[in-house]
């Protein structure tokens, strides 16, 4: 579903009715894996090789296994918190696979699959959540900013980076990832104003997973979220976020526009958060089990797997190999977490600034005194 500057929602609903239909999307894979034609998406994925298709599936499986390990580690007291991404693998891996090495992503706290696609190492996923590092990975090696906790703030960072790349004469593109709830934040709207005004090479990827913590998306969106972007002068596309091929196609479309100097694009990937918002949340308190079961039948990994099997691209031996790779990654993540060396608490102040800072030194001294109080 593509929107232009003059087109809003295609649902035809009154403003007092329920929110947008989750099937009002562009897709090329039906929930059962059947391939369907789409005139907008098909040209962008016609060159995908069997190797690339298997890599998509592999990274989605690895992301799910990594996510399950993160939840387990938190439940066992090894991590302070974890933001599950189960159910959103197609959106994350599909869009990440379309990126070029020089592109730079600005993720929220849930984009584990995006980081995997950018080459994150096992320790990179857990050390920050364990409280061992401010940012677990070197952003210059995987071209990914630290996961942003402040809702929507990374959209401004992405737009600023894109404007810098534009002035450098680069063809690299910035990508901001955030959820449906972030679209109600001022930062996101301000970022879109700047991006549109300066034709910045940035792509906004909204993972509409139906729930902004405990509030359904229908509270803040009576029409498709993708319909908002044209109001800023930004073309948008609304795709099935559980269809990995559709996500690859949408991102390729957006990246191509940016590299040709046509400015920003907006992608609304309609998906579902199968687990809790974070491990401190209990989703059974605010959503119905029938809804979860309905989305289980739309599972993104099962969908792609069914298609690849039908095409003869993936067989049992290939699935076994992927399962072993997933187990290996999970074991490496666990080892990196449990084997981490916890530094003295006061060292958290040591690298806030490159040079000595009186205010930080004062805070450090006060904190050391505070900790000493527990030893008396």
Coordinates of C-alpha atoms in Angstrom, one line a residue:
X1 CA 0.0 0.0 0.0
X2 CA 1.7 3.2 -1.2
X3 CA 0.7 6.7 -0.2
X4 CA 1.5 9.9 -2.0
X5 CA 1.4 13.4 -0.8
X6 CA -2.2 13.7 -1.8
X7 CA -3.4 10.4 -0.6
X8 CA -4.4 9.5 2.9
X9 CA -6.0 6.3 4.3
X10 CA -7.5 3.9 1.8
X11 CA -9.7 2.2 4.4
X12 CA -12.7 4.4 3.8
X13 CA -13.5 4.4 7.4
X14 CA -15.2 7.2 9.4
X15 CA -13.0 9.0 11.9
X16 CA -15.1 7.6 14.8
X17 CA -14.6 3.9 13.8
X18 CA -11.9 1.5 14.8
X19 CA -8.4 1.8 13.7
X20 CA -6.9 0.6 10.4
X21 CA -7.3 -2.9 9.1
X22 CA -4.1 -5.0 9.6
X23 CA -4.8 -6.6 6.1
X24 CA -4.8 -3.2 4.4
X25 CA -1.2 -3.7 3.4
X26 CA 1.0 -4.6 0.5
X27 CA 2.4 -8.2 0.6
X28 CA 3.9 -10.8 -1.7
X29 CA 3.6 -13.8 0.7
X30 CA 0.3 -14.8 2.2
X31 CA 0.3 -16.1 5.8
X32 CA 0.4 -19.7 4.5
X33 CA 3.5 -18.9 2.4
X34 CA 1.7 -18.6 -1.0
X35 CA 3.4 -16.2 -3.4
X36 CA 1.1 -13.5 -4.7
X37 CA 1.9 -10.7 -7.2
X38 CA 2.2 -7.1 -6.3
X39 CA 3.0 -4.6 -9.0
X40 CA 4.8 -2.2 -6.6
X41 CA 6.9 -4.7 -4.6
X42 CA 7.8 -7.3 -7.2
X43 CA 10.3 -5.3 -9.2
X44 CA 12.4 -4.7 -6.0
X45 CA 12.8 -8.4 -5.2
X46 CA 13.0 -10.0 -8.6
X47 CA 16.7 -10.5 -8.3
X48 CA 16.8 -12.3 -4.9
X49 CA 18.9 -15.4 -5.3
X50 CA 18.3 -18.7 -3.4
X51 CA 21.3 -17.9 -1.3
X52 CA 19.8 -14.5 -0.3
X53 CA 16.5 -16.1 0.5
X54 CA 18.1 -18.7 2.7
X55 CA 20.1 -16.0 4.4
X56 CA 16.9 -14.1 5.2
X57 CA 15.4 -17.2 6.8
X58 CA 18.6 -18.0 8.7
X59 CA 18.8 -14.6 10.2
X60 CA 15.2 -14.6 11.2
X61 CA 15.6 -18.0 13.0
X62 CA 18.8 -16.7 14.7
X63 CA 17.0 -13.6 15.8
X64 CA 14.2 -15.6 17.4
X65 CA 16.7 -17.9 19.2
X66 CA 18.7 -14.9 20.4
X67 CA 15.6 -13.3 21.6
X68 CA 14.5 -16.4 23.6
X69 CA 17.9 -16.5 25.2
X70 CA 17.7 -12.9 26.2
X71 CA 14.4 -13.5 27.9
X72 CA 15.8 -16.6 29.7
X73 CA 18.9 -14.7 30.9
X74 CA 16.7 -12.0 32.3
X75 CA 14.4 -14.4 34.1
X76 CA 17.5 -16.1 35.6
X77 CA 18.7 -12.8 37.0
X78 CA 21.6 -12.4 34.5
X79 CA 20.1 -9.3 32.7
X80 CA 18.3 -6.4 34.2
X81 CA 15.8 -6.1 31.4
X82 CA 15.1 -7.4 27.9
X83 CA 12.8 -6.1 25.2
X84 CA 11.5 -9.2 23.3
X85 CA 11.1 -9.0 19.5
X86 CA 9.4 -12.4 18.8
X87 CA 7.0 -12.0 15.9
X88 CA 8.8 -9.0 14.4
X89 CA 11.7 -10.9 12.8
X90 CA 10.6 -10.3 9.2
X91 CA 10.4 -6.5 9.6
X92 CA 13.8 -6.3 11.3
X93 CA 15.8 -8.8 9.2
X94 CA 14.0 -8.0 5.9
X95 CA 14.8 -4.3 6.1
X96 CA 18.3 -4.8 7.4
X97 CA 19.2 -7.2 4.5
X98 CA 18.4 -4.4 2.0
X99 CA 21.0 -2.0 3.5
X100 CA 24.4 -1.3 2.1
X101 CA 27.5 -1.5 4.3
X102 CA 27.8 2.3 4.5
X103 CA 24.3 2.9 5.6
X104 CA 23.8 3.8 9.3
X105 CA 20.9 2.5 11.5
X106 CA 19.5 4.2 14.6
X107 CA 17.6 1.4 16.4
X108 CA 15.2 1.4 19.4
X109 CA 15.7 -1.1 22.2
X110 CA 13.9 -3.9 20.4
X111 CA 15.8 -4.2 17.1
X112 CA 17.9 -7.3 17.9
X113 CA 17.4 -8.6 14.3
X114 CA 18.6 -5.3 12.8
X115 CA 21.8 -5.5 14.9
X116 CA 22.3 -9.1 13.9
X117 CA 22.0 -8.1 10.3
X118 CA 24.6 -5.4 10.8
X119 CA 27.1 -7.9 12.2
X120 CA 26.8 -7.5 16.0
X121 CA 28.8 -10.0 18.1
X122 CA 27.3 -12.2 20.9
X123 CA 28.5 -9.9 23.7
X124 CA 27.0 -6.9 21.9
X125 CA 23.4 -8.0 22.7
X126 CA 23.7 -8.4 26.4
X127 CA 26.5 -6.3 28.1
X128 CA 24.4 -3.1 28.1
X129 CA 21.3 -4.9 29.4
X130 CA 23.5 -6.4 32.1
X131 CA 24.8 -3.0 33.1
X132 CA 28.4 -3.7 32.1
X133 CA 28.8 -1.2 29.3
X134 CA 27.2 2.1 28.3
X135 CA 27.1 0.8 24.7
X136 CA 28.1 -2.8 24.2
X137 CA 29.4 -2.4 20.6
X138 CA 31.6 -0.1 18.6
X139 CA 29.2 1.8 16.4
X140 CA 31.9 2.5 13.8
X141 CA 32.3 -1.2 13.1
X142 CA 28.7 -2.2 12.5
X143 CA 27.3 1.3 11.5
X144 CA 24.6 1.2 14.2
X145 CA 24.0 3.7 17.0
X146 CA 23.4 2.5 20.5
X147 CA 19.8 1.2 21.0
X148 CA 17.7 4.2 22.1
X149 CA 15.6 3.9 25.2
X150 CA 14.0 7.3 25.0
X151 CA 11.0 6.8 22.7
X152 CA 11.5 8.2 19.2
X153 CA 14.6 10.3 20.0
X154 CA 16.7 8.3 17.5
X155 CA 14.6 9.7 14.7
X156 CA 16.3 13.1 15.2
X157 CA 19.7 11.5 15.4
X158 CA 19.1 9.7 12.1
X159 CA 17.9 12.8 10.4
X160 CA 20.9 14.8 11.6
X161 CA 23.3 12.1 10.4
X162 CA 21.5 12.0 7.0
X163 CA 21.9 15.7 6.6
X164 CA 25.6 15.4 7.4
X165 CA 26.0 12.6 4.8
X166 CA 24.1 14.8 2.3
X167 CA 26.5 17.6 2.8
X168 CA 29.5 15.3 2.5
X169 CA 28.3 14.2 -0.9
X170 CA 27.8 10.6 0.3
X171 CA 25.2 8.2 -1.0
X172 CA 24.9 6.5 2.4
X173 CA 21.5 6.5 4.0
X174 CA 20.3 6.7 7.6
X175 CA 17.5 4.5 9.0
X176 CA 15.5 5.3 12.1
X177 CA 13.6 2.3 13.6
X178 CA 10.8 2.9 16.1
X179 CA 7.4 1.5 17.1
X180 CA 3.9 2.8 16.5
X181 CA 3.8 4.5 19.9
X182 CA 6.7 6.7 19.0
X183 CA 4.8 8.3 16.2
X184 CA 2.9 10.3 18.8
X185 CA 6.1 11.7 20.2
X186 CA 7.3 15.2 19.2
X187 CA 10.8 14.0 18.3
X188 CA 9.5 11.8 15.5
X189 CA 7.3 14.6 14.0
X190 CA 10.2 17.1 14.3
X191 CA 12.5 14.7 12.6
X192 CA 10.1 14.3 9.7
X193 CA 9.8 18.1 9.3
X194 CA 13.6 18.5 9.0
X195 CA 14.0 15.4 6.8
X196 CA 11.3 16.7 4.4
X197 CA 12.5 20.3 4.4
X198 CA 16.1 19.3 3.6
X199 CA 15.3 16.2 1.5
X200 CA 17.5 14.3 3.8
X201 CA 18.5 10.7 2.8
X202 CA 16.8 9.0 5.7
X203 CA 14.2 6.2 6.0
X204 CA 11.8 6.0 8.8
X205 CA 10.7 2.4 9.7
X206 CA 7.7 2.2 11.9
X207 CA 7.2 -1.3 13.4
X208 CA 3.5 -1.1 14.1
X209 CA 3.3 -4.1 16.5
X210 CA -0.3 -3.1 17.6
X211 CA 0.6 -2.2 21.2
X212 CA 2.4 0.8 22.7
X213 CA 3.1 -0.9 26.0
X214 CA -0.5 -1.5 27.2
X215 CA -2.3 0.8 24.8
X216 CA -3.5 -0.6 21.4
X217 CA -2.6 1.3 18.3
X218 CA -6.2 2.2 17.7
X219 CA -6.0 4.7 20.6
X220 CA -3.6 6.9 18.7
X221 CA -4.3 6.0 15.0
X222 CA -7.8 5.9 13.5
X223 CA -6.2 5.6 10.1
X224 CA -3.0 3.9 8.9
X225 CA 0.1 5.5 10.3
X226 CA 1.7 5.5 6.9
X227 CA -1.0 8.0 5.8
X228 CA 0.6 10.6 8.1
X229 CA 3.9 10.9 6.3
X230 CA 2.5 12.5 3.1
X231 CA 1.4 15.4 5.3
X232 CA 5.1 16.1 5.8
X233 CA 5.8 15.7 2.1
X234 CA 7.2 12.2 2.7
X235 CA 6.1 9.3 0.5
X236 CA 5.2 6.2 2.4
X237 CA 4.5 2.5 2.0
X238 CA 2.4 0.3 4.3
X239 CA 3.5 -3.3 4.1
X240 CA 2.8 -6.6 5.8
X241 CA 5.6 -6.6 8.5
X242 CA 5.3 -10.4 8.8
X243 CA 6.3 -10.8 5.1
X244 CA 10.1 -10.7 4.9
X245 CA 10.1 -10.3 1.1
X246 CA 7.7 -7.3 1.3
X247 CA 10.0 -5.7 3.9
X248 CA 13.1 -6.2 1.7
X249 CA 11.2 -4.6 -1.3
X250 CA 9.9 -1.7 0.7
X251 CA 13.3 -0.9 2.1
X252 CA 14.9 -1.2 -1.3
X253 CA 12.3 1.3 -2.7
X254 CA 13.0 3.7 0.1
X255 CA 16.8 3.4 -0.1
X256 CA 16.7 3.9 -3.9
X257 CA 14.8 7.2 -3.5
X258 CA 17.3 8.4 -0.9
X259 CA 20.4 7.6 -3.0
X260 CA 18.9 9.4 -6.0
X261 CA 18.5 12.5 -3.9
X262 CA 14.7 12.3 -3.6
X263 CA 14.7 12.6 0.1
X264 CA 13.1 10.7 3.0
X265 CA 10.6 7.8 2.9
X266 CA 8.4 6.3 5.5
X267 CA 7.6 2.5 5.9
X268 CA 4.9 1.3 8.2
X269 CA 5.5 -2.5 8.7
X270 CA 2.3 -4.0 10.2
X271 CA 3.4 -6.7 12.6
X272 CA 2.7 -8.0 16.1
X273 CA 4.6 -8.2 19.4
X274 CA 4.0 -11.7 20.5
X275 CA 5.6 -11.3 23.9
X276 CA 5.6 -8.6 26.5
X277 CA 6.7 -5.0 25.9
X278 CA 9.7 -5.8 28.1
X279 CA 10.4 -8.5 30.7
X280 CA 8.9 -6.2 33.3
X281 CA 5.5 -6.3 31.6
X282 CA 2.6 -8.7 31.8
X283 CA 0.6 -8.6 28.5
X284 CA -2.1 -10.9 29.8
X285 CA -3.4 -8.0 31.8
X286 CA -4.4 -6.0 28.7
X287 CA -4.8 -8.2 25.6
X288 CA -6.9 -11.2 24.7
X289 CA -5.4 -14.6 24.2
X290 CA -7.5 -15.0 21.0
X291 CA -5.7 -12.1 19.5
X292 CA -2.3 -13.6 20.2
X293 CA -3.5 -16.9 18.7
X294 CA -4.7 -15.1 15.5
X295 CA -1.3 -13.5 15.0
X296 CA 0.4 -16.9 15.7
X297 CA -1.1 -18.1 12.5
X298 CA 0.6 -15.1 10.7
X299 CA 4.1 -16.2 12.0
X300 CA 6.8 -14.6 9.8
X301 CA 9.3 -17.5 10.0
X302 CA 6.8 -20.2 9.2
X303 CA 5.5 -18.1 6.3
X304 CA 8.9 -17.7 4.7
X305 CA 9.8 -21.3 5.4
X306 CA 6.7 -22.6 3.7
X307 CA 7.5 -20.5 0.6
X308 CA 11.1 -21.6 0.4
X309 CA 10.1 -25.3 0.8
X310 CA 7.6 -24.9 -2.0
X311 CA 10.2 -23.4 -4.2
X312 CA 12.8 -26.1 -3.4
X313 CA 15.1 -23.5 -1.9
X314 CA 15.1 -25.0 1.6
X315 CA 14.9 -28.6 2.8
X316 CA 15.2 -30.5 6.1
X317 CA 19.0 -30.6 6.0
X318 CA 19.1 -26.8 5.5
X319 CA 16.7 -26.4 8.5
X320 CA 18.9 -28.6 10.7
X321 CA 21.9 -26.5 9.8
X322 CA 20.1 -23.3 10.7
X323 CA 18.9 -24.8 14.0
X324 CA 22.5 -25.7 14.9
X325 CA 23.7 -22.2 14.0
X326 CA 20.9 -20.7 16.2
X327 CA 21.9 -22.9 19.2
X328 CA 25.5 -21.9 18.7
X329 CA 24.6 -18.2 18.8
X330 CA 22.5 -18.7 21.9
X331 CA 25.3 -20.5 23.7
X332 CA 27.8 -17.7 22.7
X333 CA 25.4 -15.0 23.9
X334 CA 24.9 -16.9 27.2
X335 CA 28.7 -17.3 27.7
X336 CA 29.3 -13.7 26.9
X337 CA 26.7 -12.6 29.5
X338 CA 27.6 -15.0 32.3
X339 CA 31.4 -14.6 31.7
X340 CA 31.3 -10.8 31.8
X341 CA 33.6 -9.2 34.3
X342 CA 31.8 -6.7 36.4
X343 CA 33.8 -3.6 37.0
X344 CA 33.8 -1.5 40.2
X345 CA 30.5 0.6 40.2
X346 CA 32.3 3.9 40.4
X347 CA 34.0 3.3 37.0
X348 CA 30.8 4.3 35.3
X349 CA 31.9 7.9 35.6
X350 CA 35.3 7.4 34.1
X351 CA 34.6 8.0 30.4
X352 CA 31.6 10.3 30.4
X353 CA 33.9 13.1 29.0
X354 CA 37.2 12.8 27.1
X355 CA 38.8 15.3 29.6
X356 CA 38.4 15.7 33.4
X357 CA 35.1 17.3 34.4
X358 CA 34.6 18.8 37.9
X359 CA 30.9 18.1 38.0
X360 CA 31.3 14.4 37.1
X361 CA 34.2 14.1 39.6
X362 CA 31.9 15.5 42.3
X363 CA 29.2 13.0 41.4
X364 CA 31.7 10.2 41.5
X365 CA 32.9 11.1 44.9
X366 CA 29.4 11.3 46.3
X367 CA 28.6 7.9 44.8
X368 CA 31.7 6.3 46.3
X369 CA 30.7 7.8 49.7
X370 CA 27.2 6.4 49.2
X371 CA 28.4 2.9 48.5
X372 CA 30.8 3.0 51.4
X373 CA 27.7 3.5 53.7
X374 CA 26.7 0.0 53.0
X375 CA 30.0 -1.3 54.4
X376 CA 29.6 0.2 57.9

